[in-house]
XYZ file of C-alpha atoms in Angstrom:
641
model
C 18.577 -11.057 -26.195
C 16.585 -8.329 -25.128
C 15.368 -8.362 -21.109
C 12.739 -6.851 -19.862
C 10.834 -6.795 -15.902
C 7.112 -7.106 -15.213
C 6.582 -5.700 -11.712
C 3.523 -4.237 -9.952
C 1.494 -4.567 -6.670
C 0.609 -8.059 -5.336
C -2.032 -9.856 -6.444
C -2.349 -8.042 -9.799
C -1.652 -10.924 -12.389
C 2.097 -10.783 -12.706
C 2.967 -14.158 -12.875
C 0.194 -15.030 -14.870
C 1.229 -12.300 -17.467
C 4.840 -13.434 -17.578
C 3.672 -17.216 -18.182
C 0.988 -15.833 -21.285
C 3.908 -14.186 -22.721
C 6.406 -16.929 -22.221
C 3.987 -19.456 -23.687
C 3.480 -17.674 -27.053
C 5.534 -19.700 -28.829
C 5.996 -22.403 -26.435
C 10.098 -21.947 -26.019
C 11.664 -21.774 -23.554
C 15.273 -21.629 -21.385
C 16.443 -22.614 -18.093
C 14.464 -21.029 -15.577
C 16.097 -19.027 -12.724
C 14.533 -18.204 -9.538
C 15.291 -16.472 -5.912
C 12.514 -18.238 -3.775
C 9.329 -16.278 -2.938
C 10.708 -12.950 -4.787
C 11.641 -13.041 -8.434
C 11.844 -15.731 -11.209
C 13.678 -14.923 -14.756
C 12.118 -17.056 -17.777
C 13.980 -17.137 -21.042
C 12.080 -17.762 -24.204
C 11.573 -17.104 -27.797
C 9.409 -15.186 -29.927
C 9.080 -14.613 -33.663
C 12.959 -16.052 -33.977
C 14.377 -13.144 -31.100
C 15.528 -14.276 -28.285
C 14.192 -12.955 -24.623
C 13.558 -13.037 -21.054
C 11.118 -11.736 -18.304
C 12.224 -11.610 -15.052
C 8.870 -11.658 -12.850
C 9.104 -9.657 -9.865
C 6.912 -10.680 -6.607
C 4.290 -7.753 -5.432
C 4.453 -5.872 -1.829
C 7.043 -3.317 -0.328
C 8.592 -6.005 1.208
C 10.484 -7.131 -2.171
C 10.501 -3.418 -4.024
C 14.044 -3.897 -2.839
C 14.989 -6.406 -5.974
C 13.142 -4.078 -8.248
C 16.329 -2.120 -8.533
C 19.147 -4.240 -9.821
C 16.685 -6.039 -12.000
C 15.674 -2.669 -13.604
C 19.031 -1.863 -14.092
C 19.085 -5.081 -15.919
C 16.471 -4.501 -18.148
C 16.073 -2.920 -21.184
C 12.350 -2.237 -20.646
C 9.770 -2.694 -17.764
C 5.644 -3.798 -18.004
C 3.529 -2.410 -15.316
C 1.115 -4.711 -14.784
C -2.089 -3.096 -12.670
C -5.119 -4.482 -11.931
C -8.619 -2.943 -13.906
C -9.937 -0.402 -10.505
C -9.404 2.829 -10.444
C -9.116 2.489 -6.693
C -6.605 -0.064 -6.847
C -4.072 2.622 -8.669
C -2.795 3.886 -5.745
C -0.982 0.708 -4.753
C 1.014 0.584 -8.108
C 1.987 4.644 -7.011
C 5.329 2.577 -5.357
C 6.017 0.800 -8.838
C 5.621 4.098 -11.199
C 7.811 5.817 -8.992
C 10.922 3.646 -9.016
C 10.296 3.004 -12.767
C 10.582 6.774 -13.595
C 13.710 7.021 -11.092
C 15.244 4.139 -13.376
C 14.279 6.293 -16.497
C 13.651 2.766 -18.264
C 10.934 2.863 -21.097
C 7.642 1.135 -19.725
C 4.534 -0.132 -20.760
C 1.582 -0.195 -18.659
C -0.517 -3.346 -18.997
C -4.481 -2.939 -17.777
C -4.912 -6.286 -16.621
C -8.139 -8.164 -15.651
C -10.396 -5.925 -18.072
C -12.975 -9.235 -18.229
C -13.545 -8.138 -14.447
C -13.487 -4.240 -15.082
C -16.821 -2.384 -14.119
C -15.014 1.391 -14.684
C -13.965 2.774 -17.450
C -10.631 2.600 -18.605
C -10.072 6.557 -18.760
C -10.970 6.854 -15.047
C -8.160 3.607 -14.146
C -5.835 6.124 -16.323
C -6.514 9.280 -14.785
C -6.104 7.623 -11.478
C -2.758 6.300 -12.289
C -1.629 9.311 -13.667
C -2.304 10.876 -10.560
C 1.073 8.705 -9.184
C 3.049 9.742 -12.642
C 5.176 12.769 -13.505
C 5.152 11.241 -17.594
C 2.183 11.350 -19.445
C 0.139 8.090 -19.672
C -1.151 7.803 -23.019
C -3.805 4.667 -23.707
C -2.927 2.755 -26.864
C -5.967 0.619 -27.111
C -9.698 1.582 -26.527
C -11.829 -1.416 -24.942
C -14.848 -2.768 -26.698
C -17.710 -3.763 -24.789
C -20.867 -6.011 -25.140
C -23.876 -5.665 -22.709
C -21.129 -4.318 -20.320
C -18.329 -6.715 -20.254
C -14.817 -5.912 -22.529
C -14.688 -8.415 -25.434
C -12.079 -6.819 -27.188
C -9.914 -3.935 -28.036
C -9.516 -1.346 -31.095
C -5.817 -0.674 -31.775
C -5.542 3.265 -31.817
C -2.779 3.600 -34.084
C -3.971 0.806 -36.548
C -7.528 1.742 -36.424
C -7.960 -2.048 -36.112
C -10.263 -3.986 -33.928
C -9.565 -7.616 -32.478
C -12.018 -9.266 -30.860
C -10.733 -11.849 -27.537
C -10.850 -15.118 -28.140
C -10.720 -17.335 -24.718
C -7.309 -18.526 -24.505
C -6.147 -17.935 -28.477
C -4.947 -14.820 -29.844
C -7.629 -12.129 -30.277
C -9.562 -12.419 -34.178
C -9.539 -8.855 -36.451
C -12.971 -8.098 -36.965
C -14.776 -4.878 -38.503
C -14.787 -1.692 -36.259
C -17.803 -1.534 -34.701
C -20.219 1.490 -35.661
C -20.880 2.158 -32.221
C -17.079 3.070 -31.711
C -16.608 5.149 -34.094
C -16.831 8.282 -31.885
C -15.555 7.047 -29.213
C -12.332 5.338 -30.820
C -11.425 8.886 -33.269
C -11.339 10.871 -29.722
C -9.230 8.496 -28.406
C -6.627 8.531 -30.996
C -6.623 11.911 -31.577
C -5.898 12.056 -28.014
C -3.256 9.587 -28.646
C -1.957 11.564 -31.677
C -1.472 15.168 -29.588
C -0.015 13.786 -26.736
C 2.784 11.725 -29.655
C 2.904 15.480 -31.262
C 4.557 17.547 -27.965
C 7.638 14.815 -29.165
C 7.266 15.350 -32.969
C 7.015 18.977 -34.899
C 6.223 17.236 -38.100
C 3.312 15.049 -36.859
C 2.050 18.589 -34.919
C 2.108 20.026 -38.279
C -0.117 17.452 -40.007
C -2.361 17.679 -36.782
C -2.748 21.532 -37.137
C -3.685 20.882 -40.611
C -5.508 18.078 -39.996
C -3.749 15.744 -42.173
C -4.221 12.106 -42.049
C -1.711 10.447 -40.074
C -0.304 7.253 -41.527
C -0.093 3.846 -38.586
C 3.632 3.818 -40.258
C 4.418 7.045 -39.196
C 2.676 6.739 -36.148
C 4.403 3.900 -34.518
C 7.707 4.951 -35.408
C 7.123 8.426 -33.959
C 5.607 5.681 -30.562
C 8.534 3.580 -30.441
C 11.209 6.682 -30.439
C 9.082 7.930 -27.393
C 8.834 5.443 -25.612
C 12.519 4.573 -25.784
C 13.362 8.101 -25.166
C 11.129 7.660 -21.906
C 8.661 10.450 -22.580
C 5.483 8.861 -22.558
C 4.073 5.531 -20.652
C 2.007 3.609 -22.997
C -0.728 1.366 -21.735
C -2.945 -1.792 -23.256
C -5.281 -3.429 -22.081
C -6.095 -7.161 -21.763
C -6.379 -10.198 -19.773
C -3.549 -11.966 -18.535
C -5.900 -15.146 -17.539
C -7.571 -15.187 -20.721
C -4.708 -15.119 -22.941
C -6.134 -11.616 -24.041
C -3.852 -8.748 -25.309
C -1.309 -10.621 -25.080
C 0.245 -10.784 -28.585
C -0.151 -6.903 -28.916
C 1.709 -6.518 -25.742
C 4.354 -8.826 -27.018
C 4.262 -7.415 -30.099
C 4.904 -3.847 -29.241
C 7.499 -4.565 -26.841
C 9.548 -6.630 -29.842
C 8.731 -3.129 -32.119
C 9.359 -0.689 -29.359
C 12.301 -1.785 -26.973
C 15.540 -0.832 -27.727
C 18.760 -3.111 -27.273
C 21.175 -3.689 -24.575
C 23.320 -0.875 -26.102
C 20.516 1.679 -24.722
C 20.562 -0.168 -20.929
C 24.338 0.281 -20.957
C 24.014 4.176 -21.856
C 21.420 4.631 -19.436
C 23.518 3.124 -16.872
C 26.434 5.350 -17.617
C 23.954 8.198 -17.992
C 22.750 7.762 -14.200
C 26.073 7.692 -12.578
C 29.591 9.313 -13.413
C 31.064 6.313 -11.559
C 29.704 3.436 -14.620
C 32.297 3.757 -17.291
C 31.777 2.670 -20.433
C 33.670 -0.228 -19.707
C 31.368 -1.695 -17.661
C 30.774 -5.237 -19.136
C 27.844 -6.772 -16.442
C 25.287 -6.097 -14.141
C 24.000 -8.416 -11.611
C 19.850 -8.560 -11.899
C 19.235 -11.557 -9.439
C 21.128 -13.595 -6.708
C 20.580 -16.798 -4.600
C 22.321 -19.146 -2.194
C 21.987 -22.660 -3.288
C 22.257 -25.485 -1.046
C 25.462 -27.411 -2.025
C 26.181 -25.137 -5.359
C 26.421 -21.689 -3.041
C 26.134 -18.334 -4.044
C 24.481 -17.797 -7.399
C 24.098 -14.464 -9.568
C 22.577 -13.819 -12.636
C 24.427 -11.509 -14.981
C 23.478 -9.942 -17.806
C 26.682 -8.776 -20.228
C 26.487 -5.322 -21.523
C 29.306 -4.936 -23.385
C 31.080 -7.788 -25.541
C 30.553 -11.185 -23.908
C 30.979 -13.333 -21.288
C 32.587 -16.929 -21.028
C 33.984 -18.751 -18.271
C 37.195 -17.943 -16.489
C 36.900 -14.248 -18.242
C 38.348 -11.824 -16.227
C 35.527 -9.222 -14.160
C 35.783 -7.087 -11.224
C 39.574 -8.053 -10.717
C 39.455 -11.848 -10.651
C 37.906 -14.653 -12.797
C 34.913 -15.575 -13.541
C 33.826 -19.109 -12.438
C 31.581 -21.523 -14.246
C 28.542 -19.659 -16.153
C 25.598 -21.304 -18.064
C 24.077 -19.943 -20.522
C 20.056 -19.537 -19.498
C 19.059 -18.782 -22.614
C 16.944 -20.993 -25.467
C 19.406 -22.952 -28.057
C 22.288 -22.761 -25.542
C 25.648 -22.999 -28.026
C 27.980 -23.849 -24.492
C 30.079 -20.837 -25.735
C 29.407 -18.297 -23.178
C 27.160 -15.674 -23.344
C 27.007 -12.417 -25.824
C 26.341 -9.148 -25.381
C 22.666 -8.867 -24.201
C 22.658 -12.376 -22.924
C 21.994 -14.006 -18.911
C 23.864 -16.347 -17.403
C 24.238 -17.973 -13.916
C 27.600 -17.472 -12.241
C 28.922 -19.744 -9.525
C 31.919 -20.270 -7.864
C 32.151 -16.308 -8.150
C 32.542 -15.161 -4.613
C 33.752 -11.991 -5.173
C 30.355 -11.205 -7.181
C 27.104 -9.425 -5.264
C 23.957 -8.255 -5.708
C 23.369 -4.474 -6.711
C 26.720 -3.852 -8.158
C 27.648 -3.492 -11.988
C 30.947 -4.764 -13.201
C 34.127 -3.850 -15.381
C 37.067 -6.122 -16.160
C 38.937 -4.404 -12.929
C 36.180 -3.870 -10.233
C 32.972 -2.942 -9.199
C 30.698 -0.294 -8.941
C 27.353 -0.232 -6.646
C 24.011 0.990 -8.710
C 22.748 3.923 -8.829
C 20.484 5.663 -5.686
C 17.153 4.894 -7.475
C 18.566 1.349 -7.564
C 19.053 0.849 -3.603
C 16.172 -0.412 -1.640
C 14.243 1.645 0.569
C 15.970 2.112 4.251
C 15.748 -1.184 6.334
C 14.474 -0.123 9.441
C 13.023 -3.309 10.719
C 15.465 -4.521 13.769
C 15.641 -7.652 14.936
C 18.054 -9.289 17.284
C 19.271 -12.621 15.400
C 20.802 -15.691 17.868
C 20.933 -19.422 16.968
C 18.740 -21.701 18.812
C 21.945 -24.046 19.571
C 24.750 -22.522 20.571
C 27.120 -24.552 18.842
C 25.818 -22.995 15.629
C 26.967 -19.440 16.873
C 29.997 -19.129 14.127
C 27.558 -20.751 11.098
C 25.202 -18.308 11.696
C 27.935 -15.484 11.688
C 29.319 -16.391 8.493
C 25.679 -17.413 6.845
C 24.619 -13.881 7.514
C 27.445 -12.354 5.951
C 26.683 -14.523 2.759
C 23.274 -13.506 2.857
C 23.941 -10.000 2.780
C 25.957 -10.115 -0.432
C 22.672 -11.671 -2.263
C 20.559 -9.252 -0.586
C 21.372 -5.111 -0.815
C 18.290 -4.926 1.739
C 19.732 -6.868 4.223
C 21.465 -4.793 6.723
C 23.730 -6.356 9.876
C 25.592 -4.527 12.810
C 26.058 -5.943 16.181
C 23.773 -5.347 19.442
C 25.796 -3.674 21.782
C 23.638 -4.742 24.810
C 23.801 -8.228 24.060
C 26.346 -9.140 21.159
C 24.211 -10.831 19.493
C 24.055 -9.810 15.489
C 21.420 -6.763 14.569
C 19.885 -6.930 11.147
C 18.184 -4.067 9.803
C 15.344 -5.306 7.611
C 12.436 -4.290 5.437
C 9.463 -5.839 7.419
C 8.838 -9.057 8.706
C 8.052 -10.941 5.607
C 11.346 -10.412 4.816
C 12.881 -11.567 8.484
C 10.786 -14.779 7.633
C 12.356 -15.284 4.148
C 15.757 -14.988 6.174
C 15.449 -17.032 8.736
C 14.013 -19.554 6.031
C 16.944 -19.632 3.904
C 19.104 -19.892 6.977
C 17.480 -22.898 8.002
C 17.086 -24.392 4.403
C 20.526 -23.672 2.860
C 23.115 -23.305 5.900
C 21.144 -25.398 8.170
C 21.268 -23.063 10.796
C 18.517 -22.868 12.862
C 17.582 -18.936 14.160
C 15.215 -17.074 15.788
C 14.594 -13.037 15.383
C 14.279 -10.991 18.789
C 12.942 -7.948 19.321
C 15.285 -5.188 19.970
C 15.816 -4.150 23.666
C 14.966 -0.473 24.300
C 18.187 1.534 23.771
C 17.801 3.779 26.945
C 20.004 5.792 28.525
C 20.059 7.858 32.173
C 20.778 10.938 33.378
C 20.652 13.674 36.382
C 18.464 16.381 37.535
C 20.967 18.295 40.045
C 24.361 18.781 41.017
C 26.052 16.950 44.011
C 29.408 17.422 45.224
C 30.773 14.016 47.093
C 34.503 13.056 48.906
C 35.299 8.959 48.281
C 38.552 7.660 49.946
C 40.083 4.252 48.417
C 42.036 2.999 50.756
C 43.811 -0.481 51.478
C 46.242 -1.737 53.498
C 46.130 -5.371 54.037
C 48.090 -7.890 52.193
C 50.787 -6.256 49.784
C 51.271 -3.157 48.326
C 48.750 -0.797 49.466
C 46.363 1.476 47.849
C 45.117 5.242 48.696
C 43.258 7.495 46.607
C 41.405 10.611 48.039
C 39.394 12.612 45.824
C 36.428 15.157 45.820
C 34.415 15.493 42.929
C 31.178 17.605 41.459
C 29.044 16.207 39.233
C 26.234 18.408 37.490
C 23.536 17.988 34.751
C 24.037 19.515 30.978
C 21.599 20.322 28.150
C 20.367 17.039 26.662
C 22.689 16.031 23.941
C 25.498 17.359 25.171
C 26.881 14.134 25.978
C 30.131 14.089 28.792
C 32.437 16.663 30.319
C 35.596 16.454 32.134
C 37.727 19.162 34.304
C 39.685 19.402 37.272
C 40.079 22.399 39.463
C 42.867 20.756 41.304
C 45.270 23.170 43.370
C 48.616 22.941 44.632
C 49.012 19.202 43.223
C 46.949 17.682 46.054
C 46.418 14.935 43.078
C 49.487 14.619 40.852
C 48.649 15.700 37.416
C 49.852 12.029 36.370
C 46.640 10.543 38.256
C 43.928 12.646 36.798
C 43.760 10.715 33.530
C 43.064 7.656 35.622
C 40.346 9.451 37.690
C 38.429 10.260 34.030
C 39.093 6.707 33.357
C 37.289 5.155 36.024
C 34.462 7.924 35.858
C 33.848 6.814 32.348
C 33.923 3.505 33.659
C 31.186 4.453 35.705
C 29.117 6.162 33.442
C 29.230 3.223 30.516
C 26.752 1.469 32.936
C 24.397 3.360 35.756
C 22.452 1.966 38.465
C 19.674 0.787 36.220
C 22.125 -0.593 33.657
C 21.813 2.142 30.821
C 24.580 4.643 30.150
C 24.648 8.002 31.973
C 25.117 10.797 29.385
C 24.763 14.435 29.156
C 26.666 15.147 32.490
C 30.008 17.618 33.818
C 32.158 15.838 36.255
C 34.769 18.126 38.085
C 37.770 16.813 39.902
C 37.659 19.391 42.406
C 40.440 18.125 45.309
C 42.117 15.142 46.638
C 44.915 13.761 48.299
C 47.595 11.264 47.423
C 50.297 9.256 49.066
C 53.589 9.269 48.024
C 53.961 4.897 48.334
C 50.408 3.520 48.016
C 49.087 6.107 45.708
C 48.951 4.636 41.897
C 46.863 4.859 38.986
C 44.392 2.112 39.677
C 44.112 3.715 42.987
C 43.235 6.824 41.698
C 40.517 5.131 38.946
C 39.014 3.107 41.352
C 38.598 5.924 43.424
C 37.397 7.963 40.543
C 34.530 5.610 39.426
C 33.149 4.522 43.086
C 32.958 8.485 43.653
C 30.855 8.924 40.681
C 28.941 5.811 41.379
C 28.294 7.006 45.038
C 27.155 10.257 43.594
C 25.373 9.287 41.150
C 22.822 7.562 43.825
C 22.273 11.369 45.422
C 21.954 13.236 42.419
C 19.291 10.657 41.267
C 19.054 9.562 37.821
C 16.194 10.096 35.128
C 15.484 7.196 32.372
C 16.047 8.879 29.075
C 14.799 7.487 25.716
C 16.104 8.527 21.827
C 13.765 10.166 19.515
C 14.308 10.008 16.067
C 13.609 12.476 13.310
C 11.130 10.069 10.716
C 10.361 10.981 7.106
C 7.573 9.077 5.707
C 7.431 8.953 2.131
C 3.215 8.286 1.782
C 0.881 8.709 -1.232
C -1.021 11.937 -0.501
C -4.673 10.193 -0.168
C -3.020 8.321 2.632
C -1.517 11.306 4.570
C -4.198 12.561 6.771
C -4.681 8.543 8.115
C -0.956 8.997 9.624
C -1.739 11.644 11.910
C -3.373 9.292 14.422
C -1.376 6.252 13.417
C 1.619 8.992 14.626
C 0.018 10.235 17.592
C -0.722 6.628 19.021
C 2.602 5.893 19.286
C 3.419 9.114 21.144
C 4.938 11.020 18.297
C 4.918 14.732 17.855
C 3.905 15.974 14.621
C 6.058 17.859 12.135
C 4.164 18.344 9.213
C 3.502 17.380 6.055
C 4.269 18.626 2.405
C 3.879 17.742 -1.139
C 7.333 15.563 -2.341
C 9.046 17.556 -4.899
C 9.590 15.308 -8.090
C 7.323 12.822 -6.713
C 3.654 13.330 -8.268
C 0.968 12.214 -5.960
C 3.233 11.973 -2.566
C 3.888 13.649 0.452
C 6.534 13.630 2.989
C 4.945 13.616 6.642
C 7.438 14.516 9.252
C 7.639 13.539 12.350
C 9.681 12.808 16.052
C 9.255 9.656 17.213
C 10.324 7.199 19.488
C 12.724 4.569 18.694
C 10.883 2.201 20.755
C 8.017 2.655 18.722
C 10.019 1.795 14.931
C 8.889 -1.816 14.245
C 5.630 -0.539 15.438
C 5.832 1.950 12.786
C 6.913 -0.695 10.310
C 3.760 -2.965 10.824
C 1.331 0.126 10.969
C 2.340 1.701 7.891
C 1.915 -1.325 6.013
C -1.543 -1.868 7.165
C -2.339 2.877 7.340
C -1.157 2.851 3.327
C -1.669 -0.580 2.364
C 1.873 -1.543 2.046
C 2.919 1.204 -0.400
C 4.638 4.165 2.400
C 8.144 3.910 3.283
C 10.301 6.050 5.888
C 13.939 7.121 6.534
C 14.607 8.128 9.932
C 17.600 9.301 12.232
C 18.484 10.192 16.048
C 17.325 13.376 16.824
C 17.907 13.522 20.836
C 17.185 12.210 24.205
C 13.753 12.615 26.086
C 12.830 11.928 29.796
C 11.160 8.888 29.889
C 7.753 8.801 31.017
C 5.973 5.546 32.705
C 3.877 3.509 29.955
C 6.398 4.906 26.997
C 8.020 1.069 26.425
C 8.234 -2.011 27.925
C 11.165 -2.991 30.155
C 13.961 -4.525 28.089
C-alpha cells in the first residue's frame, strides 16, 4: 500500500479531490476519521492498493499535518485557480519542503479560473524554495479551460463532465504555446539530468519514455514540485493525477529512509509511525499506524509492550495483520500516542518539522459541576496523547488546569470531545493577568512580635531595610546583624517569613525584584523561637511594604512572528494597538517568501494576538514567544483579573 496526504488551505477542494480519486474505481476500505480534522480513505486503483488521508484547511489543524506527512509516502497540494489566493497555501509549501516528501501540486477549480495558469505558478513559487515546474498546459474555448495538453506526452484530453477526460487532436492554436511550455518543462528536468541537457543543447528530440522516467526520479528525489491542473468537482484531471502519482511515488521503503534521514534518533528499526489518533466513546483511544518495516499483527511486540487488537483498514482485508506499507487501527494500546514513531523497544517523537506550531492560546479549563473535577483531570491527559498540539500545565493563581492551544477553533473541538466522549462538561476561561508588584524606594522599619498570654510566649524584635533592584533581578537576602542581637539560628526563619510575605503583596500579586536586609534585633532567651522570629520577619516586611509603596508590574514577552512578507507591513499597527514596541523585521532564512517580525509585547495582550493574526494574514502567520522582563504597569494596559 502506498499512502499519500492531500492538504492545502480551507475551502480549496480537498475533500472533494480525495473523494474523485477514491471513486475511480469505486473500492474502497474502512474509513477512518478524527472529527472535524482529518479522514484516511483506503481504496484501490488499477489492482494497487492505497490510501489518502484528507487533511482539514486553516492554521488551526496544520498541527496534524506533521505526523500524517511523516506517514506518507507522497503529499498533493491542492490550491485553488487565483493567483491571489497563493499566498494562503505559503503555510502548506512550507511544512511540505521541511518534510522533504515528494509533492504534487494540483491547480484545482480551473472551470472557475479567469488568470492564467503561469501567473497562479509564479505566485506560488513566490512561497517555494524548489522549483515549480507545470506538467500540463490548459486549453481554453471562448475563455473557459476545457481541457489540458500533457507536456511530456504531447497529448491533449479534452474534460468530459464527470467521466475521464477524451484524447483528442492538439489543437493548432497551441502549438506555440504548448512547445514553450515543455521546453520549459524539459530545462528545468535537465539541471537533474546531464544526458537529457545534452540532447537539449543539441536539440535532440526527447522521447515521453525518457522523459517521465527522468520526472519520476525527481520528483522522488524531491527536487522539483510538479503541478496539474483540473477540476476536482468535475471529475477533471483526475485520472492524470492518479495516474502520475501510481508512476511517480516511491514505496514505503523511501518514507522509512527519509525518516531515518531527518533524525539520528529513528533507527532503522523503527517498524511504525502513528499518522492519526482519536478517542472513541466506549472503544477509547484509537491510532492509526502505518508499518514501515516488516508487519504488524496483533499482540506483536512495539515500543516495549504489546500491541492490542488492530484491523486491517485496507480493501480485501485477509484478518492477518497488516504488511509492510499497510494502516491499521490500534486499540487497547495505551502506551501508543500521536507524533511518535515506533521500534519493537520504544519510542521516538518526530522530527522538528513534524511538531505543530507553538500553542500559545491559554485558556483556563474548570468543569461546570464540580463533581466532575477528577474526569476532567484524567480526560485531559488522554486528550493530550491524541493531540501533540495540545499543551496542559496548571494555573498557579487558581489551580485550575492551563491548556496551551492553537486558537479557539481548536479550544472548541476540545471542549467538544470532552463533552461527547468523557461526558464531561467544561468551560474555557480566560487567563487572569499574571502581574506582579514592586517598590520605588527604600524604607527601613522596627516590628516587635510579642505575646504573652496563654502558654508559652513569643518575642521577636527585628529591624529590617528593604530597597528596590533593577527589574529582573528578582529577590535578595542579607543580614548585617552584630554582636548576635538575633541568634544566627533565627535568621533563616526571618527569610522565611519575608518570602512568605513577598509570595503575595497588598494587591495580591507577588513582590519581586527587591533587597531585604536584616539589619538588628533582639531576642529572648525563653520566648524567642523560630516562628517568633518568621512571624516577625514577614509582618515587618508587610508593614514596610505599605511605606515603600508598591508599583503593579506586568511581563513582556519577546514575540517572533513567522508572516508571509506581503503581510508584514499590516502587523505594524496590528502590533502597535496592542501596546507593543517594535523590533523589526527581516527576511526568514530558508523560508522563501517570509519574514520574521519581532517584537515586545505584553502577555496580556497574547490571545489578542492569536485572534488578530488570524484575521492581519488570513490565518496563515504563526508566532513563538518568551518572557523577556517586567514593565510598570500603566492604567488602561489590561483589565483587572
Amino acid at each position: 500500500m502506498r499512502v499519500f496526504t492531500i492538504l492545502g488551505p480551507s475551502h480549496s477542494g480537498k475533500t472533494t479531490l480525495t473523494q474523485a480519486l477514491v471513486g475511480l474505481e469505486g473500492v474502497t476500505g474502512k474509513r477512518q476519521e478524527t472529527a472535524t480534522v482529518a479522514a484516511m480513505q483506503p481504496f484501490s486503483f488499477m489492482s494497487e492498493h492505497w490510501a489518502a488521508i484528507d487533511l482539514a484547511g486553516g492554521s488551526e489543524n496544520l498541527a496534524q499535518a506533521g505526523p500524517a506527512l511523516a506517514a506518507s509516502d507522497a503529499a498533493v497540494l491542492c490550491v485553488p485557480a487565483d493567483a491571489e489566493a497563493a499566498v494562503l497555501a505559503a503555510p502548506y509549501l512550507r511544512k511540505i519542503e521541511e518534510a522533504g516528501i515528494p509533492a504534487f501540486l494540483f491547480i484545482n477549480r480551473m472551470d472557475q479560473a479567469a488568470g492564467r495558469v503561469a501567473d497562479i505558478v509564479a505566485a506560488l513559487q513566490t512561497y517555494c524554495n524548489h522549483s515549480i515546474v507545470l506538467r500540463q498546459v490548459p486549453i481554453r474555448e471562448a475563455g473557459q479551460v476545457v481541457g489540458a495538453v500533457d507536456l511530456i506526452s504531447e497529448r491533449a484530453w479534452k474534460y468530459i463532465e464527470g467521466q475521464p477526460s477524451a484524447l483528442i487532436e492538439l489543437p493548432d492554436a497551441m502549438l506555440g504555446r504548448e512547445q514553450q511550455a515543455r521546453t520549459e518543462m524539459l530545462e528545468a528536468l535537465a539541471d537533474y539530468d546531464d544526458h537529457l541537457m545534452e540532447e537539449l543543447i543539441e536539440d535532440q528530440k526527447v522521447l515521453p519514455e525518457e522523459a517521465y522516467e527522468i520526472a519520476t526520479r525527481v520528483l522522488q528525489h524531491t527536487d522539483l514540485f510538479p503541478a496539474l491542473l483540473g477540476s476536482a468537482e468535475h471529475s477533471n484531471g483526475i485520472l492524470r493525477l492518479m495516474k502520475s502519482l501510481r508512476h511517480e511515488v516511491p514505496q514505503v521503503g523511501a518514507t522509512q529512509a527519509r525518516l531515518g534521514a531527518a533524525s539520528d534518533a529513528l533507527a532503522r528499526d523503527v517498524v511504525a509511525v502513528g499518522c492519526m489518533a482519536d478517542q472513541v466513546k466506549h472503544l477509547g483511544k484509537s491510532v492509526l499506524l502505518r508499518a514501515l518495516d516488516g508487519g504488524l499483527a496483533n499482540g506483536a511486540p512495539i515500543a516495549g509492550r504489546a500491541l492490542g487488537n488492530l484491523t486491517d483498514l485496507a480493501p480485501e482485508v485477509n484478518g492477518g495483520g497488516i504488511a509492510a506499507g499497510g494502516l491499521g487501527q490500534a486499540v487497547k494500546s495505551d502506551h501508543l500516542k500521536l507524533g511518535y514513531s515506533y521500534s519493537v523497544d520504544g519510542s521516538v517523537a518526530l522530527p522538528a518539522w513534524a511538531q505543530p506550531h507553538p500553542s500559545n492560546y491559554r485558556r483556563v479549563v474548570s468543569p461546570v459541576h464540580e463533581r466532575d473535577e477528577t474526569r476532567l483531570s484524567t480526560a485531559l491527559e488522554r486528550l493530550s496523547e491524541i493531540d501533540p498540539a495540545l499543551g496542559i500545565e496548571q494555573d498557579t493563581a487558581s489551580g485550575r488546569a492551563l491548556l496551551h492551544l492553537q486558537g479557539p477553533l481548536h479550544l472548541r473541538r476540545v471542549l467538544a470531545t470532552l463533552d461527547s466522549e468523557f461526558g464531561v462538561d467544561a468551560i474555557g476561561e480566560q487567563v487572569p493577568p499574571a502581574l506582579c508588584e514592586t517598590i520605588t524606594k527604600p524604607v527601613e522599619v522596627l516590628h516587635r512580635h510579642r505575646k504573652q498570654s496563654g502558654g508559652a510566649g513569643q518575642f521577636a524584635d527585628v529591624v529590617i531595610e528593604i530597597a528596590p533592584l533593577p527589574r529582573a533581578a528578582g529577590f535578595q537576602f542579607s543580614d548585617t546583624v552584630k554582636g548576635g542581637a538575633v541568634p544566627k539560628n533565627y535568621i533563616p526563619s526571618v527569610e522565611a517569613g519575608v518570602r512568605e510575605a513577598l509570595a503575595q503583596g497588598s494587591n495580591g500579586h507577588p513582590v519581586v525584584d527587591l533587597s531585604v536586609t536584616l539589619k538588628d534585633g533582639k531576642h529572648h532567651a525563653v520566648d524567642s523561637s523560630d516562628y517568633a522570629f518568621r512571624t516577625a520577619g514577614k509582618n515587618a516586611v508587610r508593614k514596610a511594604l505599605e511605606e515603600a509603596g508598591l508599583v503593579l508590574l506586568q511581563p513582556i514577552m519577546k514575540v517572533a512572528i513567522h508572516v508571509p512578507s506581503v503581510f508584514t507591513g499590516g502587523l505594524v499597527p496590528v502590533v502597535s494597538g496592542m501596546k507593543g514596541q517594535i523590533l523589526g523585521f527581516a527576511a526568514e532564512e530558508g523560508a522563501a517568501g517570509w519574514d520574521v517580525f519581532e517584537t515586545l509585547l505584553p502577555l496580556a495582550a497574547q490571545d489578542d494576538l492569536c485572534h488578530a493574526l488570524a484575521s492581519a494574514t488570513r490565518g496563515t502567520a504563526w508566532f513563538e514567544t518568551g518572557f523577556d522582563h517586567y514593565q510598570e504597569a500603566r492604567h488602561g494596559d489590561f483589565e483587572p483579573a
